[in-house]
CSV table of C-alpha atoms in Angstrom, one decimal:
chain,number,residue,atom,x,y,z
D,28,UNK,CA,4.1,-13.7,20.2
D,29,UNK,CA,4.9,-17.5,19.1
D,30,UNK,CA,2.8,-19.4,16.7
D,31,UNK,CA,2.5,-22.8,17.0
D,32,UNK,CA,2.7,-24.7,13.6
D,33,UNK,CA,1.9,-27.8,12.8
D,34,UNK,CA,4.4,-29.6,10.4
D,35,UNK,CA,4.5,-32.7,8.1
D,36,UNK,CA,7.5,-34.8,8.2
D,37,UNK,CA,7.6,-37.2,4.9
D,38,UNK,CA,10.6,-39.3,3.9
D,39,UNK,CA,13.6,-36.7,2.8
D,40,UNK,CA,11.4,-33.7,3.4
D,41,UNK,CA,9.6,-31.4,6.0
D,42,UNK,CA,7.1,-29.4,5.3
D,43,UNK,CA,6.1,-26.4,7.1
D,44,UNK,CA,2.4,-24.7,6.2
D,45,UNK,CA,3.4,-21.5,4.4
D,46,UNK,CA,0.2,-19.5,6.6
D,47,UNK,CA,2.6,-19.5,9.9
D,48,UNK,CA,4.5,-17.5,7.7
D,49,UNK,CA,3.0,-14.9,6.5
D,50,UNK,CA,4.6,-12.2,9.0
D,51,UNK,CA,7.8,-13.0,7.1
D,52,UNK,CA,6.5,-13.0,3.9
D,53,UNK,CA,9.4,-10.5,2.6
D,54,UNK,CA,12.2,-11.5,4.8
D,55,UNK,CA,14.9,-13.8,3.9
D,56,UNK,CA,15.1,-16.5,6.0
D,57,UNK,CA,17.4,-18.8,7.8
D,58,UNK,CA,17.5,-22.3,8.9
D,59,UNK,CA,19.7,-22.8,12.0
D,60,UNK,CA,19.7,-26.4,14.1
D,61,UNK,CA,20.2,-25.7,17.7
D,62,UNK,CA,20.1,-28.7,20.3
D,63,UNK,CA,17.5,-31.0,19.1
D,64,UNK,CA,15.3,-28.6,17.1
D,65,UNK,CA,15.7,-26.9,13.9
D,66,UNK,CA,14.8,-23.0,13.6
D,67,UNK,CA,13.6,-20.9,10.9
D,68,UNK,CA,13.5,-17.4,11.6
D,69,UNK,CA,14.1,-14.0,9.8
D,70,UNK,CA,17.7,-13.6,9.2
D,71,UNK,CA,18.9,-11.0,11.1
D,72,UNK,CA,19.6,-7.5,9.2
D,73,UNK,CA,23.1,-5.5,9.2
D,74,UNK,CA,22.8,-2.3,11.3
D,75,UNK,CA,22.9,-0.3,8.5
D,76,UNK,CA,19.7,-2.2,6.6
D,77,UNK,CA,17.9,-2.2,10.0
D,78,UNK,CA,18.6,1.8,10.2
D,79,UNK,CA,17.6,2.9,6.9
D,80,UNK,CA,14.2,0.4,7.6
D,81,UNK,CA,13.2,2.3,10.4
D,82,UNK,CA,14.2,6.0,9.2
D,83,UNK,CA,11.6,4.7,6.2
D,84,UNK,CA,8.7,3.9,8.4
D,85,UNK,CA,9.4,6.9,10.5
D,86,UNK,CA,10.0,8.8,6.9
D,87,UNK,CA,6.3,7.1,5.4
D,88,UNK,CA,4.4,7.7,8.6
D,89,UNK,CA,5.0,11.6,8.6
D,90,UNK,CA,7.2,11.8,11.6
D,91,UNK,CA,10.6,12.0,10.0
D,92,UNK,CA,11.5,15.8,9.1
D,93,UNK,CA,14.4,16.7,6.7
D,94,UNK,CA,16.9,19.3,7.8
D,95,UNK,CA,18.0,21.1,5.2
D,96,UNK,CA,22.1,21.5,5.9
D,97,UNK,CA,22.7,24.8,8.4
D,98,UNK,CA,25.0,27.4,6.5
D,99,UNK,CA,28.2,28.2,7.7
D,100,UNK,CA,28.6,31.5,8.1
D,101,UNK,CA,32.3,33.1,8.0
D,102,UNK,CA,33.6,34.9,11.3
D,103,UNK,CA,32.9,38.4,12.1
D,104,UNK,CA,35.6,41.0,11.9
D,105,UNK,CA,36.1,42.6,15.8
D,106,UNK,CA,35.2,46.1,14.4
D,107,UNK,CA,31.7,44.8,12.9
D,108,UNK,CA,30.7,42.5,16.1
D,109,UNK,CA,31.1,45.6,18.2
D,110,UNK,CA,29.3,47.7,16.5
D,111,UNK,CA,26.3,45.3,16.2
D,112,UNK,CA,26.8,44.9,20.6
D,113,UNK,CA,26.1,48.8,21.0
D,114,UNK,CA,23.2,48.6,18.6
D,115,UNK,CA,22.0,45.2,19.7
D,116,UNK,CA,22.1,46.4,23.8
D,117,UNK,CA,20.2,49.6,23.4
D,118,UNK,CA,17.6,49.8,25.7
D,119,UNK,CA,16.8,47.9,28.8
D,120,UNK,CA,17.7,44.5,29.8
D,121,UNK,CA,15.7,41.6,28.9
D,122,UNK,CA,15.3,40.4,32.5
D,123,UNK,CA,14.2,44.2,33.4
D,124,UNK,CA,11.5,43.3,30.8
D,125,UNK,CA,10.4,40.0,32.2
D,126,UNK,CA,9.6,41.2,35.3
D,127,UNK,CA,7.9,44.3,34.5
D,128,UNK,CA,5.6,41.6,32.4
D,129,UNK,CA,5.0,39.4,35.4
D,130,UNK,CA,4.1,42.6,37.3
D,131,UNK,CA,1.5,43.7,34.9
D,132,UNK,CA,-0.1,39.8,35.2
D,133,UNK,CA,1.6,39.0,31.3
């Protein structure tokens, strides 16, 4: 939303009340002419900065979670994923289960 501010222009100087600035208050800022005005406005962050500002808000407001790093695990030998097939397949099948759950009103 803009502000309107009122400023004072004195011999050699402009000066710009410091209250229509208080949104900025820790931004750097920059002076750019363009056409027949003169602009101050936050300069403009790298992508980087600008990332690692909003991973901290997200971070402070609770709604950043850290993953810890998923372990690699090496590769099964042939012989051992078989075996843990047979063991893992015993019984019936898992959409056998479902519907006998739906059946019963599950």
């Amino acid at each position: 939303m803009a502000t309107e501010i009122v400023a004072q222009v004195i011999s050699q100087e402009l000066h710009i009340p410091l209250t229509g600035l208080d949104a900025w208050q820790d931004a750097e800022l920059e002076l750019v002419r363009e056409k027949s005005v003169l602009v101050i406005r936050p300069r403009k962050l790298k992508p980087l900065q600008e990332r690692e500002l909003a991973i901290q808000a997200l971070r402070e407001d609770g709604l950043l979670v850290e993953m810890k790093q998923t372990p690699i695990y090496p590769p099964i030998a042939p012989g051992e994923r078989a075996e843990l097939s047979r063991k893992l397949s015993a019984g019936r099948s898992l959409s056998e289960l479902v519907i006998e759950e739906r059946k019963a009103g599950w």
